[in-house]
Coordinates of C-alpha atoms and ligand atoms in Angstrom, one line a residue:
M841 CA 42.3 -39.8 25.1
C842 CA 40.1 -40.3 28.0
G843 CA 39.9 -38.0 31.4
I844 CA 40.8 -39.6 35.0
V845 CA 40.5 -37.9 38.2
G846 CA 41.2 -39.2 41.9
Y847 CA 40.7 -37.9 45.4
I848 CA 42.0 -38.8 48.9
G849 CA 41.2 -36.7 51.7
K850 CA 38.9 -36.1 54.8
S851 CA 35.7 -34.5 52.8
N852 CA 33.3 -36.5 50.6
A853 CA 35.1 -37.4 47.3
I854 CA 32.1 -37.6 45.0
P855 CA 31.6 -33.8 44.5
F856 CA 35.3 -33.2 43.4
L857 CA 35.1 -36.5 41.1
I858 CA 32.0 -35.4 39.2
Q859 CA 33.0 -31.9 38.9
G860 CA 36.5 -32.6 38.0
L861 CA 35.3 -35.3 35.2
S862 CA 32.8 -32.3 34.0
K863 CA 36.1 -30.2 33.1
L864 CA 37.4 -33.1 31.4
E865 CA 34.8 -34.2 28.9
Y866 CA 36.8 -32.5 26.0
R867 CA 38.9 -35.5 26.3
G868 CA 35.8 -37.9 25.9
Y869 CA 32.3 -38.4 26.8
D870 CA 30.9 -41.6 25.5
S871 CA 30.5 -43.2 29.2
S872 CA 31.8 -42.3 32.7
G873 CA 32.3 -44.3 36.0
V874 CA 33.5 -43.9 39.5
A875 CA 35.1 -46.5 41.8
L876 CA 34.8 -45.6 45.8
Y877 CA 36.1 -46.9 48.8
D878 CA 33.1 -47.5 50.8
N879 CA 32.6 -49.5 54.1
G880 CA 35.7 -51.9 53.6
K881 CA 34.9 -52.4 49.9
I882 CA 35.6 -50.8 46.6
K883 CA 32.3 -50.1 45.1
I884 CA 32.2 -49.2 41.2
T885 CA 29.2 -47.1 39.6
K886 CA 29.7 -46.8 35.7
K887 CA 27.4 -45.8 32.8
Q888 CA 27.3 -45.2 29.0
G889 CA 26.3 -41.7 27.8
R890 CA 27.2 -38.2 29.2
L891 CA 28.4 -37.8 32.8
K892 CA 24.9 -36.5 33.8
V893 CA 23.7 -39.7 33.8
L894 CA 26.2 -41.0 36.0
E895 CA 25.8 -37.8 38.3
D896 CA 22.2 -38.6 38.8
I897 CA 22.8 -42.1 40.0
L898 CA 25.2 -40.6 42.7
D899 CA 22.8 -38.1 43.4
S900 CA 20.1 -40.9 43.9
E901 CA 22.6 -42.5 46.3
K902 CA 23.3 -39.8 48.5
K903 CA 26.7 -41.2 49.8
E904 CA 28.3 -38.9 52.1
N905 CA 31.2 -41.2 53.8
V906 CA 33.3 -41.4 50.9
H907 CA 36.8 -40.2 51.2
L908 CA 38.8 -42.4 48.6
G909 CA 37.8 -42.2 44.8
I910 CA 38.8 -42.4 41.3
G911 CA 36.8 -41.2 38.2
H912 CA 36.9 -41.6 34.5
T913 CA 35.2 -39.9 31.4
R914 CA 35.7 -42.2 28.4
W915 CA 36.8 -41.8 24.4
A916 CA 36.6 -45.4 23.5
T917 CA 39.7 -47.0 21.5
H918 CA 39.1 -50.7 22.4
G919 CA 35.4 -51.9 22.7
N920 CA 32.5 -49.8 22.0
P921 CA 30.9 -47.4 24.5
S922 CA 28.8 -49.5 27.0
D923 CA 28.2 -49.9 30.6
I924 CA 30.6 -53.1 30.7
N925 CA 33.3 -51.1 28.8
A926 CA 33.2 -48.0 30.8
H927 CA 35.7 -47.4 33.4
P928 CA 36.8 -48.1 36.1
H929 CA 37.7 -51.7 35.6
I930 CA 38.1 -54.0 38.5
S931 CA 40.0 -57.2 39.6
N932 CA 38.4 -60.5 39.8
S933 CA 39.1 -60.4 43.6
G934 CA 36.9 -56.9 43.9
K935 CA 40.0 -55.5 45.6
I936 CA 41.7 -53.5 43.1
A937 CA 40.1 -50.9 40.6
L938 CA 41.5 -48.6 38.1
V939 CA 40.8 -46.0 35.6
H940 CA 43.1 -45.7 32.4
N941 CA 43.9 -43.0 29.9
G942 CA 46.2 -44.4 26.9
I943 CA 46.5 -47.4 25.1
I944 CA 47.9 -51.0 26.3
E945 CA 49.6 -52.0 23.0
N946 CA 50.4 -55.8 24.3
Y947 CA 46.8 -56.5 25.8
I948 CA 46.1 -59.4 23.9
D949 CA 49.3 -61.2 24.7
L950 CA 48.7 -60.5 28.4
K951 CA 45.1 -61.2 28.4
N952 CA 45.8 -64.7 26.9
N953 CA 48.3 -65.3 29.7
L954 CA 45.8 -64.1 32.4
I955 CA 43.2 -66.4 30.9
K956 CA 45.4 -69.5 31.2
K957 CA 45.5 -68.5 34.8
G958 CA 41.7 -68.7 35.1
V959 CA 41.3 -65.0 35.1
K960 CA 37.6 -64.3 34.2
F961 CA 37.2 -60.9 31.8
S962 CA 33.9 -59.3 31.5
S963 CA 34.6 -56.3 28.8
E964 CA 36.4 -56.0 25.5
T965 CA 39.0 -53.1 26.8
D966 CA 42.6 -53.1 26.8
T967 CA 42.2 -51.3 30.2
E968 CA 40.5 -54.5 32.0
V969 CA 43.7 -56.3 31.3
A970 CA 45.7 -54.2 33.7
A971 CA 43.2 -54.4 36.5
Q972 CA 43.4 -58.0 36.0
L973 CA 47.0 -58.1 35.8
L974 CA 47.3 -56.0 39.3
G975 CA 44.6 -58.6 40.7
S976 CA 46.8 -61.5 39.5
L977 CA 50.0 -60.2 41.0
Y978 CA 48.9 -58.8 44.2
E979 CA 50.1 -60.4 47.2
G980 CA 49.4 -57.8 50.1
D981 CA 52.0 -55.0 48.9
M982 CA 50.2 -52.7 46.4
F983 CA 53.4 -50.8 45.6
E984 CA 55.5 -53.9 44.5
T985 CA 52.4 -55.0 42.7
I986 CA 52.2 -52.0 40.4
K987 CA 55.9 -52.0 40.0
K988 CA 55.9 -55.4 38.4
A989 CA 52.7 -54.9 36.7
V990 CA 54.0 -51.5 34.6
G991 CA 57.2 -53.6 33.5
M992 CA 54.9 -56.0 31.8
M993 CA 52.8 -53.6 30.0
Q994 CA 53.8 -51.8 26.7
G995 CA 52.2 -48.5 25.3
S996 CA 50.6 -45.3 26.8
F997 CA 49.2 -45.2 30.3
A998 CA 48.0 -43.0 33.0
F999 CA 46.4 -44.9 36.0
G1000 CA 44.5 -44.0 38.9
I1001 CA 44.2 -47.0 41.1
V1002 CA 42.6 -47.8 44.5
C1003 CA 42.9 -51.2 46.7
S1004 CA 40.5 -51.8 49.4
D1005 CA 43.3 -53.0 51.7
Y1006 CA 44.6 -49.3 51.4
P1007 CA 41.7 -47.1 52.6
D1008 CA 43.9 -43.8 53.1
T1009 CA 45.8 -44.0 49.8
L1010 CA 45.5 -43.4 46.2
F1011 CA 47.9 -44.8 43.6
A1012 CA 48.8 -43.3 40.3
V1013 CA 51.2 -44.4 37.3
K1014 CA 52.2 -42.1 34.4
K1015 CA 53.8 -43.4 31.1
D1016 CA 53.3 -41.6 27.5
S1017 CA 50.0 -40.1 29.0
P1018 CA 49.5 -36.9 30.6
L1019 CA 48.9 -37.0 34.5
I1020 CA 49.0 -34.1 37.4
V1021 CA 48.9 -34.3 41.1
G1022 CA 46.8 -31.5 42.5
I1023 CA 48.0 -30.3 46.1
G1024 CA 45.1 -29.5 48.5
E1025 CA 44.7 -29.0 52.1
N1026 CA 44.1 -32.3 54.0
E1027 CA 43.4 -33.8 50.5
N1028 CA 45.1 -34.4 47.5
Y1029 CA 44.0 -34.9 43.7
I1030 CA 45.0 -36.6 40.5
A1031 CA 43.8 -35.4 37.2
S1032 CA 44.5 -36.2 33.4
D1033 CA 44.6 -32.2 32.9
I1034 CA 44.5 -29.0 35.1
P1035 CA 41.0 -27.8 34.6
A1036 CA 39.8 -30.9 36.7
V1037 CA 41.4 -29.6 39.9
L1038 CA 41.2 -25.8 39.4
S1039 CA 38.2 -25.5 41.5
K1040 CA 40.1 -27.2 44.3
T1041 CA 43.8 -25.9 43.9
R1042 CA 46.1 -24.2 41.7
K1043 CA 49.2 -25.9 43.0
I1044 CA 50.2 -28.7 40.8
C1045 CA 52.8 -31.2 40.1
R1046 CA 53.2 -32.7 36.7
L1047 CA 54.3 -36.3 36.8
K1048 CA 57.3 -37.2 34.7
E1049 CA 57.8 -40.1 32.2
K1050 CA 57.5 -43.6 34.2
Q1051 CA 56.4 -42.2 37.6
I1052 CA 54.5 -43.7 40.4
A1053 CA 52.7 -41.6 42.7
V1054 CA 51.6 -42.5 46.3
L1055 CA 49.1 -40.0 47.7
T1056 CA 47.4 -39.9 51.1
A1057 CA 45.3 -36.8 52.5
N1058 CA 48.5 -35.4 53.8
S1059 CA 51.5 -36.7 51.7
I1060 CA 52.5 -37.0 47.9
D1061 CA 55.5 -39.4 47.2
L1062 CA 56.7 -39.7 43.9
F1063 CA 59.0 -42.8 42.5
D1064 CA 60.4 -43.9 39.4
F1065 CA 59.2 -47.5 37.8
E1066 CA 62.2 -49.0 40.1
G1067 CA 61.0 -47.7 43.0
N1068 CA 63.4 -45.0 43.5
P1069 CA 62.3 -41.9 45.5
A1070 CA 61.6 -38.8 42.5
E1071 CA 61.7 -35.2 43.4
K1072 CA 58.4 -33.2 43.1
A1073 CA 58.2 -30.0 40.8
I1074 CA 55.4 -27.9 42.4
T1075 CA 54.0 -25.1 40.1
T1076 CA 51.1 -22.7 40.4
V1077 CA 48.8 -22.3 37.5
D1078 CA 47.3 -18.7 36.7
W1079 CA 45.2 -20.2 33.7
S1080 CA 41.3 -19.6 33.6
V1081 CA 39.3 -23.0 33.5
D1082 CA 38.4 -22.1 29.9
A1083 CA 42.1 -21.7 28.8
A1084 CA 43.1 -24.9 30.7
E1085 CA 40.7 -26.8 28.7
K1086 CA 42.3 -25.5 25.5
N1087 CA 45.5 -26.2 27.1
N1088 CA 46.1 -22.2 27.1
Y1089 CA 45.7 -22.2 23.4
E1090 CA 42.8 -19.1 22.5
H1091 CA 41.0 -22.0 20.4
F1092 CA 40.4 -25.6 20.2
M1093 CA 41.4 -25.5 16.6
M1094 CA 45.2 -24.2 17.5
K1095 CA 44.9 -26.7 20.4
E1096 CA 44.4 -29.6 17.6
I1097 CA 46.8 -28.2 15.5
M1098 CA 49.7 -28.5 18.1
E1099 CA 48.8 -32.0 19.3
Q1100 CA 49.0 -33.6 15.7
P1101 CA 52.6 -34.9 16.3
D1102 CA 51.2 -36.7 19.6
V1103 CA 48.1 -38.1 17.9
I1104 CA 49.9 -39.3 14.8
S1105 CA 52.2 -41.2 17.2
A1106 CA 49.3 -42.5 19.3
T1107 CA 47.7 -43.6 16.0
I1108 CA 50.7 -45.3 14.2
S1109 CA 53.2 -46.6 16.9
P1110 CA 50.8 -49.3 18.3
R1111 CA 50.5 -50.7 14.5
L1112 CA 54.4 -50.8 14.1
K1113 CA 56.0 -53.6 15.4
N1114 CA 59.9 -53.5 14.9
H1115 CA 59.6 -51.5 11.5
E1116 CA 56.6 -54.1 10.6
I1117 CA 53.1 -53.4 10.1
K1118 CA 50.4 -55.0 12.3
L1119 CA 47.0 -53.5 11.7
D1120 CA 44.9 -54.5 14.6
D1121 CA 42.6 -57.2 13.9
I1122 CA 42.4 -56.5 10.1
S1123 CA 43.2 -59.7 8.3
F1124 CA 43.0 -59.3 4.3
T1125 CA 44.1 -62.8 3.0
K1126 CA 46.7 -62.7 0.0
E1127 CA 44.2 -64.3 -2.4
Y1128 CA 41.4 -61.8 -1.3
L1129 CA 43.8 -59.0 -2.3
E1130 CA 45.0 -60.7 -5.6
N1131 CA 41.5 -61.2 -6.8
L1132 CA 40.3 -57.5 -5.7
G1133 CA 39.3 -55.6 -8.8
K1134 CA 39.6 -51.9 -7.5
I1135 CA 39.6 -50.0 -4.2
C1136 CA 36.9 -47.4 -4.0
I1137 CA 37.5 -44.4 -1.1
V1138 CA 34.2 -42.7 -0.5
A1139 CA 34.0 -39.7 2.1
C1140 CA 33.2 -36.2 2.5
G1141 CA 34.9 -32.7 2.9
S1142 CA 38.2 -33.2 4.6
A1143 CA 38.0 -36.8 4.8
Y1144 CA 37.5 -36.7 0.9
H1145 CA 40.7 -34.8 0.7
V1146 CA 42.3 -37.5 2.7
G1147 CA 41.0 -40.0 -0.1
C1148 CA 42.4 -37.8 -2.8
V1149 CA 45.9 -37.9 -1.5
A1150 CA 45.5 -41.5 -0.8
K1151 CA 44.5 -42.6 -4.2
Y1152 CA 48.1 -41.5 -5.7
F1153 CA 50.1 -43.9 -3.4
I1154 CA 47.6 -46.8 -2.7
E1155 CA 47.7 -47.3 -6.7
K1156 CA 51.6 -46.7 -6.4
L1157 CA 52.1 -49.4 -3.7
T1158 CA 49.4 -51.7 -4.5
K1159 CA 49.2 -51.4 -8.6
K1160 CA 45.4 -51.7 -7.9
P1161 CA 43.3 -49.1 -9.4
V1162 CA 41.8 -46.4 -6.8
E1163 CA 38.5 -44.7 -7.6
I1164 CA 37.8 -41.8 -5.2
D1165 CA 34.1 -40.3 -4.7
L1166 CA 32.2 -37.8 -2.9
A1167 CA 29.7 -39.7 -0.7
S1168 CA 26.8 -37.6 -1.9
E1169 CA 27.6 -38.4 -5.6
F1170 CA 28.6 -42.0 -5.0
R1171 CA 25.3 -43.1 -3.8
Y1172 CA 23.3 -41.9 -6.6
R1173 CA 25.8 -42.6 -9.7
S1174 CA 25.1 -46.5 -9.6
P1175 CA 28.8 -47.4 -9.2
I1176 CA 29.9 -50.5 -10.5
I1177 CA 30.9 -52.2 -7.5
D1178 CA 30.7 -56.0 -6.7
N1179 CA 32.3 -58.4 -4.5
N1180 CA 35.8 -58.0 -5.9
T1181 CA 35.5 -54.1 -4.8
L1182 CA 37.0 -53.0 -1.8
V1183 CA 35.2 -49.7 -0.4
I1184 CA 37.0 -47.5 2.2
I1185 CA 34.8 -45.2 4.0
I1186 CA 36.7 -42.4 5.7
S1187 CA 35.2 -40.4 8.6
Q1188 CA 36.0 -38.3 11.6
S1189 CA 32.6 -38.6 13.4
G1190 CA 31.7 -41.9 11.9
E1191 CA 27.9 -40.3 11.7
T1192 CA 28.0 -38.4 8.4
A1193 CA 24.9 -39.4 6.7
D1194 CA 25.9 -39.3 3.2
S1195 CA 29.1 -41.4 3.9
L1196 CA 27.1 -43.8 5.9
A1197 CA 24.4 -44.3 3.0
A1198 CA 27.5 -44.5 0.6
L1199 CA 28.6 -47.4 3.1
R1200 CA 25.3 -49.1 2.7
E1201 CA 25.0 -48.7 -0.9
A1202 CA 28.2 -50.5 -1.4
K1203 CA 27.6 -53.3 0.9
S1204 CA 24.2 -53.8 -1.1
L1205 CA 26.2 -54.1 -4.0
G1206 CA 28.4 -57.0 -2.6
A1207 CA 31.6 -54.6 -1.7
R1208 CA 33.6 -55.4 1.5
V1209 CA 33.9 -52.1 3.5
L1210 CA 36.8 -51.0 5.4
S1211 CA 36.3 -47.5 7.1
I1212 CA 38.6 -45.2 9.0
V1213 CA 37.0 -43.8 11.5
N1214 CA 37.8 -41.6 14.8
V1215 CA 34.6 -42.4 16.9
V1216 CA 34.5 -45.8 18.2
G1217 CA 31.0 -47.7 18.1
S1218 CA 29.9 -44.8 15.6
S1219 CA 27.2 -46.1 12.9
I1220 CA 30.0 -46.2 10.2
A1221 CA 32.3 -48.1 12.5
N1222 CA 29.5 -50.7 13.5
E1223 CA 28.2 -51.1 10.2
S1224 CA 31.9 -51.9 8.2
D1225 CA 33.4 -55.5 8.0
D1226 CA 36.6 -53.9 8.8
V1227 CA 37.4 -50.7 10.9
L1228 CA 40.9 -49.0 11.6
Y1229 CA 40.4 -46.1 14.2
T1230 CA 42.4 -43.0 14.1
W1231 CA 43.3 -42.3 17.8
A1232 CA 43.3 -38.5 17.7
G1233 CA 40.9 -38.3 20.6
P1234 CA 38.0 -35.9 20.7
E1235 CA 38.3 -33.3 18.0
I1236 CA 36.1 -30.4 19.3
A1237 CA 36.8 -27.6 16.6
V1238 CA 34.6 -27.8 13.5
A1239 CA 37.5 -27.3 11.1
T1240 CA 39.1 -30.8 11.2
T1241 CA 42.9 -31.0 11.6
K1242 CA 44.3 -33.5 13.6
A1243 CA 41.6 -36.2 12.6
Y1244 CA 42.7 -35.4 9.1
S1245 CA 46.4 -36.0 9.6
T1246 CA 45.6 -39.4 11.7
Q1247 CA 43.5 -40.4 8.7
L1248 CA 46.3 -39.8 6.2
S1249 CA 48.9 -41.5 8.5
L1250 CA 46.9 -44.8 9.0
I1251 CA 46.0 -45.0 5.1
Y1252 CA 50.0 -44.8 4.6
L1253 CA 50.1 -47.8 6.9
F1254 CA 47.2 -49.5 5.2
A1255 CA 48.6 -49.1 1.4
L1256 CA 52.2 -50.7 2.8
Y1257 CA 50.5 -53.6 4.6
V1258 CA 48.6 -54.3 1.0
G1259 CA 51.6 -53.6 -1.0
K1260 CA 53.7 -55.9 1.0
I1261 CA 51.1 -58.7 0.9
L1262 CA 50.9 -58.3 -3.2
N1263 CA 54.6 -58.2 -3.2
A1264 CA 54.4 -55.0 -5.3
I1265 CA 56.8 -53.1 -3.2
G1266 CA 60.2 -54.0 -2.6
D1267 CA 61.9 -54.7 1.1
E1268 CA 64.1 -51.4 0.5
E1269 CA 61.2 -48.9 -0.5
Y1270 CA 58.8 -50.6 2.4
H1271 CA 61.2 -49.9 5.2
E1272 CA 62.2 -46.4 3.6
F1273 CA 58.5 -45.6 3.6
I1274 CA 58.2 -46.7 7.0
E1275 CA 61.1 -44.7 8.3
S1276 CA 59.8 -41.4 6.5
I1277 CA 56.3 -42.2 8.4
E1278 CA 57.9 -42.7 11.9
A1279 CA 59.8 -39.4 11.4
L1280 CA 56.5 -37.7 10.7
P1281 CA 55.6 -36.6 14.2
Q1282 CA 59.1 -35.0 14.8
K1283 CA 59.0 -33.0 11.2
I1284 CA 55.5 -31.9 11.9
S1285 CA 56.7 -30.3 15.2
E1286 CA 59.7 -28.6 13.6
I1287 CA 57.0 -27.1 11.3
L1288 CA 54.8 -26.1 14.3
D1289 CA 58.1 -24.3 15.9
K1290 CA 57.8 -21.9 13.0
K1291 CA 54.1 -20.9 13.6
E1292 CA 55.3 -17.2 14.2
Q1293 CA 56.7 -16.8 10.8
I1294 CA 53.5 -18.2 9.4
E1295 CA 51.2 -15.8 11.3
K1296 CA 53.5 -13.1 10.0
I1297 CA 52.7 -14.1 6.4
A1298 CA 48.8 -14.2 7.4
K1299 CA 49.2 -10.8 8.4
K1300 CA 50.4 -9.8 5.0
Y1301 CA 47.3 -11.4 3.2
Y1302 CA 44.7 -11.6 5.7
Q1303 CA 42.6 -9.0 3.8
T1304 CA 43.0 -10.6 0.3
E1305 CA 39.4 -11.5 -1.0
K1306 CA 40.8 -13.8 -4.1
I1307 CA 43.1 -16.5 -3.4
F1308 CA 43.8 -19.7 -5.4
F1309 CA 45.5 -22.7 -4.0
I1310 CA 47.4 -24.5 -6.9
G1311 CA 49.6 -27.6 -7.1
R1312 CA 50.0 -31.0 -8.9
N1313 CA 49.5 -34.6 -8.0
V1314 CA 49.2 -34.9 -4.1
D1315 CA 50.3 -31.1 -4.1
Y1316 CA 47.0 -30.5 -5.8
S1317 CA 45.2 -32.6 -3.0
V1318 CA 46.7 -30.9 -0.2
C1319 CA 45.6 -27.7 -2.1
M1320 CA 41.9 -28.9 -1.6
E1321 CA 42.4 -29.3 1.9
G1322 CA 44.1 -26.0 2.3
S1323 CA 41.2 -24.1 0.4
L1324 CA 38.5 -26.0 2.4
K1325 CA 40.3 -24.9 5.6
L1326 CA 40.6 -21.3 4.7
K1327 CA 36.9 -21.0 3.5
E1328 CA 35.3 -22.8 6.4
I1329 CA 36.8 -20.7 9.0
S1330 CA 37.8 -17.2 7.2
Y1331 CA 34.7 -17.2 4.8
I1332 CA 37.1 -16.1 2.1
H1333 CA 36.0 -17.6 -1.4
S1334 CA 39.0 -19.4 -2.1
E1335 CA 39.6 -22.3 -4.7
A1336 CA 42.0 -25.3 -5.4
Y1337 CA 43.0 -25.7 -8.8
A1338 CA 45.2 -28.1 -10.6
A1339 CA 48.2 -26.1 -11.6
G1340 CA 48.3 -27.5 -15.0
E1341 CA 44.8 -27.0 -15.5
L1342 CA 44.8 -22.9 -14.7
K1343 CA 45.7 -22.0 -18.4
H1344 CA 42.4 -23.8 -19.6
G1345 CA 40.1 -20.9 -18.6
T1346 CA 40.4 -19.8 -14.9
I1347 CA 43.7 -18.3 -15.3
S1348 CA 41.5 -15.3 -16.7
L1349 CA 40.6 -14.5 -13.0
I1350 CA 44.0 -13.9 -12.2
D1351 CA 45.2 -10.2 -11.4
D1352 CA 47.2 -8.3 -9.2
E1353 CA 44.3 -8.6 -6.6
T1354 CA 44.9 -11.9 -6.4
L1355 CA 46.9 -14.4 -3.9
V1356 CA 48.1 -17.6 -5.3
I1357 CA 49.1 -20.3 -2.7
A1358 CA 51.4 -22.9 -4.8
V1359 CA 52.2 -26.1 -2.9
A1360 CA 55.3 -27.6 -4.8
T1361 CA 57.0 -30.1 -3.0
L1362 CA 57.4 -33.2 -5.6
D1363 CA 60.6 -33.6 -7.2
E1364 CA 59.6 -35.1 -10.1
I1365 CA 57.1 -32.5 -11.3
F1366 CA 58.5 -29.6 -9.3
D1367 CA 59.6 -27.6 -12.4
K1368 CA 56.3 -27.9 -13.9
T1369 CA 54.8 -26.4 -11.1
V1370 CA 57.3 -23.5 -11.1
S1371 CA 56.2 -22.9 -14.6
N1372 CA 52.6 -22.4 -13.6
I1373 CA 53.7 -20.1 -10.8
R1374 CA 55.5 -18.2 -13.5
E1375 CA 52.2 -17.8 -15.5
V1376 CA 50.3 -16.5 -12.6
R1377 CA 53.2 -14.1 -11.7
S1378 CA 53.1 -12.6 -14.8
R1379 CA 49.2 -11.6 -14.6
G1380 CA 50.2 -9.7 -11.3
A1381 CA 49.1 -12.4 -8.8
K1382 CA 51.1 -12.5 -5.4
V1383 CA 52.5 -15.9 -4.7
L1384 CA 53.2 -17.7 -1.4
A1385 CA 54.6 -21.1 -1.9
I1386 CA 54.9 -24.1 0.2
T1387 CA 57.8 -26.4 -0.7
T1388 CA 60.4 -28.5 1.0
V1389 CA 63.8 -27.0 2.0
D1390 CA 65.8 -28.6 -0.5
K1391 CA 64.0 -26.5 -3.2
S1392 CA 64.7 -22.9 -2.0
E1393 CA 67.1 -21.8 -4.7
K1394 CA 64.6 -22.2 -7.5
I1395 CA 61.4 -21.3 -5.7
S1396 CA 62.6 -17.9 -4.0
Q1397 CA 63.0 -16.7 -7.7
V1398 CA 59.2 -17.0 -8.4
A1399 CA 57.4 -16.6 -4.9
D1400 CA 56.8 -13.5 -2.9
N1401 CA 56.9 -15.5 0.3
V1402 CA 57.8 -19.2 1.1
I1403 CA 57.3 -21.5 3.6
Y1404 CA 59.5 -24.6 3.7
V1405 CA 58.7 -27.9 5.1
P1406 CA 61.3 -30.6 6.0
K1407 CA 62.3 -33.0 3.0
S1408 CA 60.5 -36.5 3.3
Y1409 CA 59.5 -39.3 1.0
D1410 CA 57.4 -37.6 -1.8
S1411 CA 54.0 -39.7 -0.8
T1412 CA 54.3 -38.8 2.7
T1413 CA 54.8 -35.0 2.3
P1414 CA 51.4 -34.2 2.2
S1415 CA 51.5 -34.9 5.9
L1416 CA 53.8 -32.0 6.1
S1417 CA 52.6 -29.3 3.5
V1418 CA 49.2 -29.4 4.9
I1419 CA 50.5 -28.1 8.2
P1420 CA 51.2 -24.5 7.1
L1421 CA 47.9 -24.4 5.3
Q1422 CA 46.2 -25.2 8.6
L1423 CA 48.1 -22.4 10.4
L1424 CA 47.6 -20.0 7.6
S1425 CA 44.0 -20.5 7.6
Y1426 CA 43.6 -20.1 11.5
H1427 CA 45.5 -17.0 11.9
V1428 CA 43.8 -15.4 8.7
A1429 CA 40.4 -16.3 10.5
K1430 CA 41.7 -15.1 13.7
L1431 CA 43.0 -11.5 11.9
R1432 CA 39.5 -11.4 10.5
G1433 CA 37.9 -11.7 13.9
C1434 CA 35.8 -14.9 12.7
D1435 CA 34.5 -17.5 15.0
I1436 CA 37.4 -20.2 14.6
D1437 CA 35.9 -23.3 16.8
K1438 CA 32.1 -22.9 15.9
P1439 CA 32.1 -21.2 12.1
R1440 CA 28.9 -20.0 11.0
N1441 CA 26.6 -22.4 8.9
L1442 CA 28.8 -25.5 9.9
A1443 CA 28.2 -28.5 12.3
K1444 CA 31.0 -30.8 13.4
S1445 CA 29.1 -33.8 12.0
V1446 CA 26.6 -33.4 9.1
T1447 CA 24.1 -36.2 10.0
V1448 CA 21.5 -35.2 7.4
E1449 CA 21.7 -35.6 3.7
Ligands
LIG1017 C1 36.1 -30.3 7.7 O1 36.8 -29.5 8.5 C2 34.8 -30.2 8.0 N1 34.4 -30.2 9.4 C3 33.8 -31.3 7.0 O2 34.2 -31.2 5.8 C4 34.1 -32.6 7.3 O3 35.5 -33.0 7.1 C5 33.0 -33.5 6.8 O4 31.9 -32.9 7.3 C6 33.1 -34.9 6.9 O5 32.9 -35.3 8.4 P1 33.5 -36.7 9.1 O6 34.9 -36.8 8.7 O7 33.0 -36.7 10.4 O8 32.7 -37.6 8.1

């Protein structure tokens, strides 16, 4: 998730490009750059770091006479944040430059073909492949060139493109990545999102799927990928800039909850080719995996809760023992680790001090370290032997939601990948599992469509001060995450508890002021959890149950309220049952007037021990 902008008009392009990018930094901020049409040439200026670095350089150059330009603020996916990997990227000819938001999934194949044709590459990015591809196809007609190129690229891409032979034209492309056109007076704009153009205009046109836009100072023409003209649907925006950055949601947390179907697709689809799993450039040999003694998952907070869920299905699918550790404990318990141990570090930020220290401890003991991280180029990513990136985009709200869900989806793929290599899983189960993963975005959307129902339930319970989350197996792990979400943003002291463990003491706390949130989604142990629900009800507790639609008859007899999630493969159901708990926490915190995006006492990344 990056931010792109573009300007064509009579005025100086630079002020709009910088101002527009500053409104898109919530989409990525590890590097930025512009490409300007300047005296017959395309001039690129780009730098690693926040936008201010670029702004200071452009200020010092005091360029006035620039009327065409594109700009970019980056959230790295391929290639660490650096000056070279920053956008824009330019063709070897120096004629064509572009900025990109999305992921070109077949970039390695395209790159190898271009290298065979003598094309030189300077960056590690998938995006430079698009610039070089356009350069290699260009024969003087830019529109025809773009048409050819988009037919050869797979994945998601929104492009802003300039060509030195077209000083009065700005080109743009949209496929599976957001892009709007802003309509001005004697000037027009492109941008990844509305906040970027609001300082100039409120008249926008959202590009539809697979469209090419050709803009001049006084015209905007849209075409489909075959070159057929397309209608322009112009709307007027009445949002404030702040609302626009949150996509008109009140908080980044709700915006990020609603983004989960898209970011899960963005994270899994490049790794699923014809129902087969392709894990980027990670390669585990059969021999290495067969000799693997154990897997240790180490993390903090919500990332640790992903690990708690993962333990169950990695053991199930690979028949390898899995230990799960809090990083702050792992580093001081002299773990039994050797070079037959694979340590998996999970971290959204990639900078959490305890997780980084645990990584170094594991490596010092000879383990191979795989990390699952959201921030490209972060310390944990850089120091790991292997990295799997979640492509959730920047997560602004302190309470993680979309990063948790993308980590879970990615670790499903990892477990299946290893299970397949070890022949520990049959073909039929393998493909059933993959289908259930591919169905997650749609099923999560179905749950999100019911968010009003969850808001109503929150209104019933938001003043409750004693809340227990109970569940068994992976349901218990989801309870841990649900309880943390509630605690960190609503400040209610809740507790997650293994449902079968309650009767060994804690049930003494249950009374008629207690709300018990029971997660009961697994067929095999459903009845066990129902009997635990009966235990707490008989002590006066109110019960809110989260379960799958097929269990309505039994659960409605023992719960005061029930939230149903679609039926899925047991092992992937945690990705569904966590969603109502995220929404419940959000609405309870909102009803209690809490600062949801920036809860007290917390930081988005805990970089101290
Ligand atoms: C979760 O909502 C919290 N922000 C926190 O528990 C977080 O999961 C933990 O600090 C780990 O952060 P990381 O994923 O960036 O390593």
